[in-house]
Coordinates of C-alpha atoms in Angstrom, one line a residue:
Chain B
M1 CA -22.9 28.8 13.4
S2 CA -21.9 32.1 12.0
R3 CA -18.2 30.9 11.7
S4 CA -19.2 28.6 9.0
T5 CA -19.9 31.5 6.4
E6 CA -16.5 33.1 6.7
T7 CA -15.1 31.0 3.9
R8 CA -18.3 30.7 1.9
P9 CA -18.4 32.4 -1.2
A10 CA -21.2 35.1 -1.5
W11 CA -22.5 33.2 -4.8
M12 CA -22.7 29.7 -3.0
G13 CA -25.9 31.0 -1.2
K14 CA -27.0 29.6 2.6
P15 CA -27.4 25.9 2.8
T16 CA -31.0 25.0 3.7
P17 CA -31.3 23.4 6.9
F18 CA -31.8 20.0 5.9
A19 CA -28.6 20.2 3.8
S20 CA -26.7 21.4 7.1
V21 CA -28.3 18.3 9.3
S22 CA -27.8 15.8 6.6
R23 CA -24.0 16.9 6.3
A24 CA -23.5 16.8 10.0
L25 CA -25.0 13.4 10.2
G26 CA -23.0 12.0 7.6
I27 CA -19.7 13.4 9.1
V28 CA -20.6 11.8 12.2
L29 CA -21.7 8.5 10.7
M30 CA -18.4 8.4 8.6
C31 CA -16.3 8.6 11.8
A32 CA -18.1 6.4 13.9
L33 CA -18.0 3.7 11.4
V34 CA -14.2 3.8 11.8
I35 CA -14.1 4.8 15.3
F36 CA -16.7 2.3 16.8
P37 CA -14.8 -1.0 16.0
F38 CA -11.9 0.3 17.7
L39 CA -13.7 1.2 20.7
V40 CA -15.0 -2.1 21.1
V41 CA -11.5 -3.6 20.8
V42 CA -9.8 -1.5 23.4
S43 CA -12.9 -1.8 25.5
T44 CA -12.9 -5.5 25.3
S45 CA -9.0 -6.0 25.7
L46 CA -9.5 -4.1 29.1
A47 CA -12.6 -5.6 30.4
T48 CA -12.7 -8.8 33.1
Q49 CA -14.0 -12.2 31.8
T50 CA -17.3 -11.8 34.1
E51 CA -18.3 -9.1 31.9
I52 CA -17.4 -10.0 28.5
D53 CA -19.4 -13.4 29.4
R54 CA -22.5 -11.2 30.6
N55 CA -22.2 -9.4 27.3
G56 CA -21.7 -12.5 25.1
G57 CA -18.3 -11.8 23.7
Y58 CA -17.6 -8.1 23.6
V59 CA -17.8 -5.0 26.0
I60 CA -18.5 -1.6 24.5
I61 CA -17.5 0.3 27.8
P62 CA -15.9 -1.7 30.5
T63 CA -17.7 -1.0 33.9
E64 CA -14.2 -2.3 35.4
I65 CA -10.8 -2.0 34.0
S66 CA -8.3 -5.0 33.9
F67 CA -4.9 -5.3 32.6
E68 CA -4.6 -8.8 33.0
A69 CA -4.8 -9.5 29.1
Y70 CA -1.8 -7.4 28.7
R71 CA 0.2 -8.8 31.5
Q72 CA -0.7 -12.3 30.0
I73 CA 0.5 -11.2 26.5
F74 CA 4.0 -9.8 27.8
N75 CA 4.5 -13.1 29.8
G76 CA 4.2 -15.3 26.7
T77 CA 7.8 -15.4 25.6
Q78 CA 6.5 -16.0 22.0
V79 CA 4.4 -12.8 22.0
T80 CA 7.4 -10.4 23.6
R81 CA 9.7 -12.3 21.0
S82 CA 7.5 -11.6 18.1
I83 CA 7.2 -7.7 19.3
I84 CA 11.1 -7.8 19.1
I85 CA 11.4 -9.4 15.9
S86 CA 8.7 -7.0 14.2
V87 CA 10.6 -4.1 15.7
G88 CA 14.0 -5.4 14.4
I89 CA 12.6 -6.1 10.8
T90 CA 10.8 -2.7 11.0
V91 CA 13.8 -0.7 12.0
V92 CA 16.8 -2.7 9.8
G93 CA 14.3 -2.8 6.7
T94 CA 13.2 0.9 6.8
L95 CA 16.9 1.8 7.3
F96 CA 18.4 -0.4 4.3
S97 CA 15.3 0.5 2.3
L98 CA 15.7 4.4 2.7
T99 CA 19.7 4.0 2.2
C100 CA 18.8 2.4 -1.3
T101 CA 16.4 4.7 -2.0
V102 CA 18.2 8.1 -1.2
L103 CA 21.2 7.3 -2.7
A104 CA 19.6 6.3 -6.0
A105 CA 17.4 9.4 -6.0
Y106 CA 20.5 11.6 -5.9
G107 CA 22.5 9.5 -8.0
L108 CA 19.4 9.5 -10.8
S109 CA 18.8 13.3 -10.1
R110 CA 21.3 15.1 -12.4
K111 CA 20.3 15.2 -16.2
G112 CA 23.2 14.6 -18.4
S113 CA 25.4 12.6 -16.2
L114 CA 26.9 9.3 -17.4
F115 CA 24.7 6.8 -18.0
Q116 CA 21.6 8.7 -16.3
K117 CA 19.1 8.4 -18.5
G118 CA 19.6 4.1 -19.3
L119 CA 19.8 3.7 -15.3
L120 CA 16.4 5.7 -15.0
T121 CA 14.9 3.7 -17.7
F122 CA 15.9 0.4 -15.9
V123 CA 14.4 1.6 -12.7
L124 CA 11.4 3.1 -14.3
I125 CA 10.7 -0.1 -16.4
T126 CA 10.3 -2.1 -13.1
L127 CA 6.9 0.1 -12.7
L128 CA 5.3 -1.7 -15.5
F129 CA 6.3 -5.4 -15.0
G130 CA 6.6 -7.6 -11.9
P131 CA 8.3 -10.8 -12.1
G132 CA 5.6 -12.6 -10.3
M133 CA 5.5 -14.4 -6.9
I134 CA 7.1 -17.8 -7.8
P135 CA 10.2 -16.5 -9.8
V136 CA 11.1 -14.3 -6.7
Y137 CA 10.3 -16.9 -4.2
L138 CA 13.0 -19.2 -6.3
M139 CA 15.5 -16.8 -6.2
V140 CA 15.3 -15.7 -2.5
K141 CA 15.6 -20.2 -2.3
N142 CA 18.3 -20.2 -4.7
M143 CA 20.2 -17.5 -2.5
G144 CA 19.7 -19.5 0.4
M145 CA 17.8 -16.7 2.1
L146 CA 14.8 -18.7 3.0
N147 CA 14.1 -18.7 6.7
T148 CA 16.0 -15.7 7.1
Y149 CA 14.9 -12.3 8.0
W150 CA 17.0 -10.9 4.9
A151 CA 14.1 -12.5 3.0
L152 CA 11.8 -10.0 4.2
I153 CA 13.9 -7.3 3.7
I154 CA 16.0 -7.2 0.8
P155 CA 13.7 -8.2 -2.3
G156 CA 11.1 -5.6 -2.0
A157 CA 13.6 -3.1 -0.5
V158 CA 13.9 -0.9 -3.5
S159 CA 10.8 0.7 -5.1
A160 CA 10.9 2.6 -8.2
F161 CA 8.1 4.9 -6.9
N162 CA 9.7 5.6 -3.9
I163 CA 13.1 6.8 -5.8
I164 CA 11.0 8.8 -8.1
I165 CA 9.3 10.7 -5.3
I166 CA 12.5 11.5 -3.5
R167 CA 14.3 12.2 -6.9
G168 CA 11.5 14.9 -7.6
F169 CA 12.2 16.4 -4.0
I170 CA 15.8 16.8 -4.9
Q171 CA 15.4 18.2 -8.2
S172 CA 13.4 20.7 -6.7
I173 CA 16.2 22.0 -4.8
P174 CA 17.7 25.2 -6.8
Q175 CA 20.3 24.4 -8.5
E176 CA 22.6 27.6 -7.6
M177 CA 23.1 25.4 -4.3
F178 CA 24.6 22.5 -6.1
E179 CA 26.6 25.1 -8.1
A180 CA 28.0 26.8 -4.9
A181 CA 28.7 23.7 -3.1
R182 CA 31.0 22.0 -6.2
I183 CA 32.8 25.5 -6.6
D184 CA 33.6 25.2 -3.0
G185 CA 35.1 21.9 -3.8
A186 CA 32.6 19.6 -2.1
S187 CA 32.5 16.1 -3.2
E188 CA 29.3 14.5 -4.5
W189 CA 29.2 12.3 -1.1
R190 CA 29.4 15.5 1.0
V191 CA 26.8 17.3 -1.4
L192 CA 24.5 14.4 -0.5
W193 CA 25.1 14.4 3.1
Q194 CA 25.2 18.2 4.0
L195 CA 23.2 19.6 1.3
V196 CA 20.7 17.2 0.0
I197 CA 19.5 14.8 2.8
P198 CA 19.1 18.3 5.2
L199 CA 17.1 19.9 2.3
S200 CA 14.8 16.9 1.9
R201 CA 14.7 15.9 4.9
A202 CA 10.9 15.8 5.1
S203 CA 10.1 13.7 2.0
I204 CA 12.6 11.2 2.9
A205 CA 10.8 11.2 6.6
V206 CA 7.8 10.4 4.9
V207 CA 9.0 7.9 2.5
G208 CA 10.5 6.2 5.6
L209 CA 7.5 6.3 7.8
F210 CA 5.3 4.5 4.8
L211 CA 8.2 2.1 4.3
A212 CA 8.4 1.4 8.3
V213 CA 4.3 1.1 8.1
G214 CA 4.9 -1.4 5.1
Y215 CA 7.5 -3.5 7.1
W216 CA 5.3 -3.4 10.2
N217 CA 2.1 -4.7 8.4
N218 CA 3.8 -7.3 6.3
Y219 CA 2.2 -10.7 7.2
F220 CA 2.6 -12.5 3.7
G221 CA 6.2 -12.0 3.4
P222 CA 6.9 -13.9 6.6
L223 CA 4.2 -16.5 6.1
L224 CA 6.2 -17.6 2.5
Y225 CA 9.6 -16.8 3.5
L226 CA 9.7 -18.0 7.5
T227 CA 9.0 -21.6 7.9
D228 CA 10.3 -21.7 11.2
T229 CA 7.5 -20.7 13.6
D230 CA 9.8 -19.2 16.1
K231 CA 10.8 -16.5 13.8
W232 CA 7.3 -15.5 13.4
P233 CA 6.6 -11.4 13.7
L234 CA 3.9 -10.2 15.2
Q235 CA 1.5 -10.3 12.0
L236 CA 1.8 -13.4 11.6
L237 CA 1.5 -14.5 15.3
M238 CA -1.8 -12.2 15.6
R239 CA -3.2 -14.4 12.4
S240 CA -2.7 -17.8 14.3
F241 CA -3.5 -16.1 17.7
V242 CA -6.6 -14.0 16.9
L243 CA -8.0 -15.3 13.4
Q244 CA -7.3 -19.1 14.0
N245 CA -7.7 -18.9 17.8
N246 CA -4.9 -20.4 18.6
I247 CA -4.5 -19.3 22.3
S248 CA -2.8 -22.3 24.0
S249 CA 0.5 -22.2 22.6
T250 CA 1.0 -18.6 22.8
A251 CA 0.2 -17.7 26.2
Q252 CA 1.8 -19.2 29.0
Q253 CA 0.0 -20.6 31.7
I254 CA 1.0 -20.1 35.4
P255 CA -0.1 -22.2 37.8
G256 CA -2.8 -21.0 40.2
M257 CA -3.3 -17.8 38.1
V258 CA -6.7 -16.8 36.6
R259 CA -6.7 -17.6 32.8
P260 CA -7.6 -14.1 31.3
P261 CA -10.6 -14.0 29.1
Q262 CA -9.7 -15.2 25.7
Q263 CA -11.5 -12.2 23.8
A264 CA -9.5 -9.8 26.1
V265 CA -6.2 -11.6 25.2
Q266 CA -7.0 -11.3 21.6
M267 CA -8.1 -7.7 21.7
A268 CA -5.2 -6.9 23.6
F269 CA -3.1 -8.3 20.7
V270 CA -4.9 -6.3 18.2
V271 CA -4.4 -2.9 20.0
I272 CA -0.6 -3.7 20.7
S273 CA 0.0 -4.3 16.9
T274 CA -2.0 -0.9 16.3
I275 CA -0.2 1.4 18.8
P276 CA 2.9 2.0 16.3
I277 CA 0.9 2.8 13.5
L278 CA -1.5 5.7 15.7
L279 CA 2.3 6.8 17.1
A280 CA 3.3 7.5 13.3
Y281 CA 0.1 8.6 12.3
P282 CA 0.3 12.2 13.1
F283 CA 3.4 12.4 11.2
L284 CA 1.8 10.5 8.5
T285 CA -0.7 12.9 7.8
K286 CA 1.2 15.8 8.5
H287 CA 3.1 15.2 5.0
M288 CA 1.1 12.5 3.4
S289 CA -1.0 14.3 0.9
K290 CA 1.9 16.7 0.1
G291 CA 4.1 13.8 -0.3
M292 CA 1.7 12.0 -2.7
L293 CA 1.0 14.7 -5.0
T294 CA 4.3 16.4 -5.4
G295 CA 5.6 12.7 -5.6
A296 CA 3.3 12.5 -8.9
V297 CA 5.7 10.5 -11.2
K298 CA 7.7 12.5 -13.2
G299 CA 10.0 10.8 -15.9
Chain K
M1 CA 2.2 7.4 -15.3
A2 CA 2.3 10.9 -15.2
I3 CA -0.1 11.8 -12.5
D4 CA -0.1 15.5 -13.3
V5 CA -2.0 16.6 -10.5
K6 CA 0.4 19.6 -9.6
S7 CA 2.9 19.9 -12.1
T8 CA 6.1 20.9 -10.3
A9 CA 8.6 19.5 -12.8
P10 CA 11.6 21.4 -12.5
A11 CA 12.9 23.2 -15.4
P12 CA 15.8 21.8 -17.1
V13 CA 18.8 23.2 -15.4
R14 CA 22.1 22.9 -17.0
R15 CA 24.2 21.4 -14.4
L16 CA 27.9 22.7 -14.1
S17 CA 30.8 20.9 -13.2
R18 CA 34.4 21.9 -12.0
K19 CA 35.3 20.7 -15.7
D20 CA 32.5 22.6 -17.2
L21 CA 33.4 25.6 -15.4
Q22 CA 36.9 25.5 -16.7
S23 CA 36.1 24.7 -20.2
G24 CA 32.7 26.0 -20.7
E25 CA 32.0 23.1 -23.0
P26 CA 28.2 21.6 -23.2
D27 CA 27.9 18.0 -21.7
R28 CA 28.2 16.0 -24.8
K29 CA 31.5 17.5 -25.8
V30 CA 33.0 16.3 -22.3
P31 CA 35.2 13.1 -23.2
F32 CA 34.0 10.0 -21.7
L33 CA 36.7 9.9 -19.3
A34 CA 36.3 13.1 -17.9
R35 CA 32.6 12.4 -17.4
W36 CA 33.4 9.0 -15.6
R37 CA 35.9 10.8 -13.5
R38 CA 33.4 13.4 -12.8
D39 CA 30.2 11.1 -12.2
Y40 CA 31.6 7.9 -10.8
P41 CA 30.2 8.7 -7.5
L42 CA 26.8 9.1 -8.5
L43 CA 27.1 5.5 -10.2
I44 CA 28.2 4.1 -7.0
M45 CA 25.3 5.6 -5.2
V46 CA 23.1 4.0 -7.7
A47 CA 24.5 0.9 -7.3
P48 CA 22.9 -0.9 -4.5
A49 CA 19.3 0.1 -5.9
V50 CA 20.3 -1.4 -9.3
I51 CA 21.6 -4.5 -7.7
V52 CA 18.4 -5.3 -5.8
L53 CA 16.4 -4.7 -8.7
M54 CA 18.8 -6.9 -10.9
L55 CA 18.3 -9.7 -8.3
F56 CA 15.1 -9.7 -7.4
T57 CA 13.2 -8.0 -10.3
Y58 CA 14.9 -8.6 -13.6
I59 CA 16.7 -12.0 -12.8
P60 CA 13.0 -13.3 -11.5
L61 CA 11.7 -11.9 -14.5
L62 CA 13.6 -14.4 -16.5
G63 CA 13.0 -16.9 -14.0
N64 CA 9.4 -16.9 -15.7
V65 CA 10.7 -19.5 -18.3
I66 CA 10.1 -22.1 -16.0
A67 CA 6.6 -21.8 -17.0
F68 CA 7.5 -23.8 -20.0
M69 CA 9.7 -26.1 -17.8
D70 CA 8.5 -29.2 -15.9
Y71 CA 10.3 -27.3 -13.0
V72 CA 12.2 -29.9 -10.0
P73 CA 13.9 -27.6 -7.6
F74 CA 16.5 -30.3 -7.2
L75 CA 17.6 -30.0 -11.0
G76 CA 17.4 -26.3 -11.1
I77 CA 16.7 -24.4 -14.2
R78 CA 19.5 -25.6 -16.0
D79 CA 18.4 -29.3 -16.1
S80 CA 14.9 -29.3 -15.9
E81 CA 13.0 -30.2 -18.8
W82 CA 11.5 -28.2 -21.4
V83 CA 8.0 -29.3 -21.8
G84 CA 7.0 -26.1 -24.2
F85 CA 3.1 -25.3 -23.6
D86 CA 2.3 -28.2 -21.6
N87 CA 1.8 -26.2 -18.2
F88 CA -0.6 -24.1 -20.2
T89 CA -2.4 -26.5 -21.8
A90 CA -2.9 -28.5 -18.4
L91 CA -3.7 -25.1 -16.8
F92 CA -6.6 -24.4 -19.5
A93 CA -8.0 -28.0 -18.7
D94 CA -7.8 -27.1 -14.5
A95 CA -11.4 -26.3 -13.4
G96 CA -9.6 -24.8 -10.3
F97 CA -8.0 -22.5 -12.6
W98 CA -11.1 -21.1 -14.2
N99 CA -12.6 -21.2 -10.7
A100 CA -9.9 -18.6 -9.6
F101 CA -9.9 -16.8 -13.0
S102 CA -13.9 -16.4 -12.5
N103 CA -13.8 -15.4 -8.9
T104 CA -11.1 -12.6 -9.6
L105 CA -13.0 -11.1 -12.5
Q106 CA -16.2 -11.3 -10.1
V107 CA -14.2 -9.8 -7.5
T108 CA -13.1 -6.9 -9.7
A109 CA -16.8 -6.4 -11.1
L110 CA -18.0 -6.0 -7.3
Q111 CA -15.1 -3.4 -6.7
L112 CA -15.6 -1.3 -10.0
I113 CA -19.3 -1.1 -9.0
L114 CA -19.4 -0.7 -5.5
F115 CA -16.0 0.6 -4.3
F116 CA -14.8 3.0 -7.3
P117 CA -17.5 5.3 -6.8
V118 CA -17.3 5.7 -3.2
P119 CA -14.0 7.8 -2.9
I120 CA -15.5 9.9 -5.6
M121 CA -18.6 10.7 -3.7
L122 CA -16.7 11.1 -0.5
A123 CA -14.4 13.7 -1.8
V124 CA -17.4 15.5 -3.4
F125 CA -18.9 15.6 0.0
L126 CA -16.1 16.2 2.1
N127 CA -15.4 19.1 -0.2
S128 CA -18.8 20.5 0.8
V129 CA -17.6 20.8 4.3
M130 CA -16.7 24.3 4.8
R131 CA -15.0 24.3 8.3
S132 CA -11.6 23.3 7.8
G133 CA -11.3 22.0 11.5
V134 CA -14.1 19.6 10.7
K135 CA -12.8 18.4 7.5
K136 CA -9.2 17.9 8.8
F137 CA -10.3 15.8 11.7
T138 CA -12.9 13.7 9.3
Q139 CA -10.0 13.3 7.0
S140 CA -7.7 12.1 9.4
V141 CA -10.3 9.7 10.9
I142 CA -11.3 8.1 7.6
Y143 CA -7.6 7.7 6.2
L144 CA -6.5 5.8 9.3
P145 CA -7.5 2.5 8.3
H146 CA -5.5 2.2 5.3
F147 CA -2.3 2.0 7.4
L148 CA -3.6 -1.0 9.3
S149 CA -2.7 -4.4 8.3
W150 CA -5.2 -6.8 6.8
V151 CA -4.5 -9.1 10.0
I152 CA -6.2 -6.4 12.0
I153 CA -8.7 -5.3 9.7
V154 CA -10.1 -9.0 9.5
A155 CA -9.7 -9.4 13.4
L156 CA -11.9 -6.0 13.3
F157 CA -14.7 -7.3 11.1
Q158 CA -14.6 -10.4 12.9
Q159 CA -15.6 -8.7 16.1
M160 CA -18.0 -6.8 14.8
F161 CA -19.5 -9.4 12.3
G162 CA -18.4 -12.7 13.6
G163 CA -20.5 -15.6 15.0
A164 CA -20.0 -13.7 18.6
G165 CA -19.7 -10.4 17.3
V166 CA -21.5 -7.2 18.5
V167 CA -23.9 -7.3 15.3
N168 CA -25.0 -11.0 15.9
R169 CA -25.1 -10.4 19.5
F170 CA -27.5 -7.4 19.1
L171 CA -29.6 -9.6 16.8
I172 CA -30.2 -12.5 19.3
N173 CA -30.8 -10.5 22.0
N174 CA -33.5 -8.8 20.3
G175 CA -34.8 -12.3 19.3
I176 CA -33.7 -12.2 15.6
S177 CA -31.9 -15.1 14.1
P178 CA -28.1 -14.0 13.6
L179 CA -26.4 -13.8 10.2
D180 CA -23.4 -15.6 8.9
I181 CA -21.4 -13.0 7.5
M182 CA -17.9 -13.9 7.9
S183 CA -18.0 -17.4 6.6
N184 CA -20.7 -17.8 4.2
P185 CA -19.5 -18.4 0.6
E186 CA -22.5 -16.9 -1.0
T187 CA -21.9 -13.4 0.3
F188 CA -17.8 -13.9 0.5
K189 CA -17.1 -11.4 -2.5
L190 CA -19.6 -8.7 -0.9
L191 CA -17.8 -8.8 2.3
I192 CA -14.3 -8.3 0.8
T193 CA -15.5 -5.7 -1.3
F194 CA -16.9 -3.9 2.0
Q195 CA -14.1 -4.6 3.8
G196 CA -12.1 -2.8 1.0
I197 CA -14.1 0.1 1.1
W198 CA -13.8 0.4 5.0
K199 CA -10.3 0.3 4.6
D200 CA -9.5 2.4 1.6
A201 CA -12.0 4.5 0.3
G202 CA -11.2 7.2 2.8
W203 CA -7.6 7.1 1.4
G204 CA -8.7 7.1 -1.9
T205 CA -10.4 10.5 -1.4
I206 CA -7.2 12.2 -1.6
I207 CA -6.5 12.3 -5.0
F208 CA -10.1 13.4 -6.0
L209 CA -10.0 16.1 -3.1
A210 CA -6.7 17.4 -5.0
A211 CA -8.7 17.0 -8.6
I212 CA -11.7 19.2 -7.0
A213 CA -9.3 21.9 -5.3
A214 CA -7.6 22.5 -9.0
I215 CA -10.7 23.5 -10.4
D216 CA -10.9 27.2 -10.9
A217 CA -13.4 28.6 -8.4
S218 CA -14.6 31.4 -10.8
Q219 CA -16.3 28.8 -13.2
Y220 CA -18.7 27.9 -9.9
E221 CA -19.1 31.7 -9.6
A222 CA -20.0 32.1 -13.5
A223 CA -22.7 29.0 -13.3
A224 CA -24.1 30.3 -10.1
I225 CA -24.3 33.7 -12.0
D226 CA -26.2 32.2 -14.8
G227 CA -28.4 30.7 -12.2
A228 CA -27.0 27.0 -11.6
G229 CA -28.3 25.4 -8.6
S230 CA -25.8 23.1 -6.3
F231 CA -26.6 20.2 -8.3
K232 CA -26.2 21.7 -11.8
R233 CA -23.0 23.1 -10.4
F234 CA -21.9 19.6 -9.4
W235 CA -22.8 18.3 -12.6
H236 CA -21.5 20.9 -14.9
V237 CA -18.4 21.7 -13.1
T238 CA -17.3 19.6 -10.4
L239 CA -17.9 16.3 -12.5
P240 CA -16.1 17.7 -15.7
G241 CA -13.2 18.9 -13.7
M242 CA -12.6 15.4 -12.0
R243 CA -12.8 13.7 -15.1
P244 CA -9.4 13.2 -16.0
I245 CA -8.5 11.9 -12.6
I246 CA -11.6 9.5 -12.7
V247 CA -10.4 8.3 -15.8
L248 CA -6.6 7.8 -14.8
M249 CA -7.9 5.9 -11.8
L250 CA -10.2 3.9 -13.9
I251 CA -7.7 3.0 -16.2
L252 CA -5.0 2.0 -13.2
R253 CA -7.5 -0.2 -11.8
L254 CA -8.9 -1.8 -15.1
G255 CA -4.9 -2.5 -15.4
D256 CA -5.3 -4.2 -12.1
S257 CA -8.3 -6.1 -13.0
L258 CA -6.4 -9.6 -12.3
T259 CA -5.1 -8.5 -8.9
V260 CA -7.5 -8.5 -6.0
G261 CA -6.6 -8.3 -2.3
F262 CA -4.1 -11.3 -1.9
E263 CA -3.3 -10.9 1.5
Q264 CA -7.0 -10.0 2.3
I265 CA -8.4 -12.9 0.7
L266 CA -5.6 -15.6 1.8
L267 CA -6.4 -14.6 5.6
Q268 CA -10.0 -15.6 5.1
R269 CA -10.0 -18.0 2.3
D270 CA -10.1 -21.2 5.1
A271 CA -13.4 -19.8 6.4
V272 CA -15.2 -20.0 2.9
G273 CA -13.4 -22.8 1.0
P274 CA -11.3 -22.1 -2.3
G275 CA -14.6 -22.5 -4.1
A276 CA -15.6 -19.1 -3.4
A277 CA -12.3 -17.8 -2.3
E278 CA -9.5 -18.9 -4.6
V279 CA -8.5 -15.9 -6.7
L280 CA -5.3 -16.0 -9.5
D281 CA -2.8 -14.8 -6.8
T282 CA -3.8 -17.3 -4.0
F283 CA -4.1 -19.9 -6.6
V284 CA -0.5 -19.4 -7.7
Y285 CA 0.2 -19.2 -3.9
F286 CA -1.2 -22.9 -3.1
N287 CA -0.3 -24.7 -6.8
G288 CA 3.1 -23.3 -6.6
V289 CA 4.6 -22.8 -3.0
V290 CA 2.3 -25.0 -1.1
D291 CA 1.8 -28.0 -3.7
G292 CA 5.1 -27.7 -5.5
N293 CA 3.5 -27.5 -9.1
W294 CA 6.2 -24.9 -10.0
G295 CA 5.5 -24.9 -13.7
A296 CA 1.9 -24.6 -13.7
A297 CA 1.7 -21.8 -11.1
T298 CA 4.5 -19.7 -12.6
A299 CA 2.6 -20.4 -16.0
A300 CA -0.5 -19.1 -14.3
G301 CA 1.4 -15.9 -12.6
L302 CA 2.9 -15.3 -15.7
L303 CA -0.5 -15.3 -18.0
K304 CA -1.7 -13.1 -15.4
G305 CA 1.2 -10.7 -15.5
V306 CA 1.0 -10.5 -19.7
V307 CA -3.0 -10.1 -19.5
S308 CA -2.5 -7.1 -17.2
L309 CA -0.1 -5.4 -19.1
V310 CA -2.2 -5.6 -22.2
L311 CA -5.3 -4.4 -20.1
V312 CA -3.6 -1.5 -19.1
L313 CA -2.3 -0.5 -22.5
A314 CA -5.7 -1.2 -23.9
A315 CA -7.6 0.9 -21.3
N316 CA -4.8 3.5 -22.1
K317 CA -5.7 3.3 -25.9
F318 CA -9.6 3.7 -25.0
A319 CA -8.9 6.6 -22.9
H320 CA -7.2 8.3 -26.0
K321 CA -9.7 7.7 -28.2
L322 CA -12.3 9.3 -25.4
G323 CA -9.9 12.5 -25.8
E324 CA -8.4 11.7 -22.3
D325 CA -4.7 11.9 -21.3
G326 CA -4.8 8.5 -19.3
I327 CA -1.5 7.5 -18.1
Y328 CA 1.0 8.8 -20.5
K329 CA 0.2 11.3 -23.2
S330 CA -0.2 10.3 -26.9

């Protein structure tokens, strides 16, 4: 315990044993509240039917590991397709959104350039007013984007908040570098590509990751705009599959095969849709607080 | 929205262009055509974002005129009939609208009382953890649920608290009758408040932790020398130091009073029925997109938008009265 006093200032005094113990308990409790549900989900997805039945619907630590549920999920054509759709929307959406955002952030970063003030105001006003669900829906419909993936990507692609975050980073690049580049005769496009993007790579990566998480998690967009169930991405399928217990249409039955435990398949579904988030998570935590704070809105 | 946590605003630096370098003229003296020639690539760069905002924010903003129309999709905006404030009159006579309105306010009130203080307390608690390794690990764990979709969160809650969930199985095994947590209209609003806490309270600590970190340590030292114990230091140093951020977050939350977890509620509305679960956003969705009452639904959405804007401006004004900066400085 001696290490814990290292950073403690002298004036603070030693904590009482009671304080130390309750603090430790608090930490354990907080972490357990988050981790325990995941443990149950992962364990149940790996358990066998008999064990789940014996326990009555869930398993905390499986005694026998079975990957039947995952095999089943990747057999079902609809599930496999929904994963591909979700990945596609996430990749294309993030690229499109990020391109618009970075271009606009650089285009608006130079004080005193032509129309800069007016365009910045145009962007910032959107932080104050939202147009509402119905008018946007009707716009998407009138543009013929209903039941296409573009409806999930384009309407929400540009967020003033993201533009302001990246713009802030671009403005913190030393001005001398721009001057040098311009004296050397570099065009704006070249400055953007060879100077701005390499130097603000970290902030662009963070915004990109947040965008990707948003596209991956989006469930209302597809519900609103995709009428064709064949086009459903993972989140929407998971809703009907896990929350509405609609298993028969999703899992293909192979004659003679043991039907995998329904609970396990549902939980396997949850695990699969969580994995991309967990993979991106280390990168998110690395930069997120920095991005959150330095991105604090500057007009 | 100036969240001035860490002021990194760069000093205004005069930008130089080739034109500038030759003439040494300040910006406003550069003729328009020369500025155009100099800056048009920047305008091209801004164009995609402007087009998207124009199409999907500004034009739909004008599209709110259908709140004053008997909108028929087949006729479009041009040929649909103007009805003045009929949609609003109908809305105010609709018990469903008032139910949604009341539910929304109830959820907001619950969130303000139960949810809002949690990130503040968690931040103070985390700040008291001295070992940076333990602190970092705890932070990473409690931030995680923020990144999960509502579908996953609801599925997790189902697994824990549903009819065949962990909690009820435990109760049954111990001879206690199971609790109806996931589909009880009576406690539905509490349920979604706690789901919100589980998902976002950890994430919400970030901004308060930054506020605590910005407090000058010498204040604590001075207080301790004057004999203030840990609670007094918290009350007289930490809390006042956090106050501007707390007020700011409160204003933002109040301005969002009429927005309460749309996706979250939509997912669980069927389990408890609209009586307990209908909020303004779901009312707009079901009335408009599902039932095709475009005019009335848009009217409800427009009303919500206008009231929200008024709320945020009023809350901000109130903060100024209390001597806080609020969202913008007066």
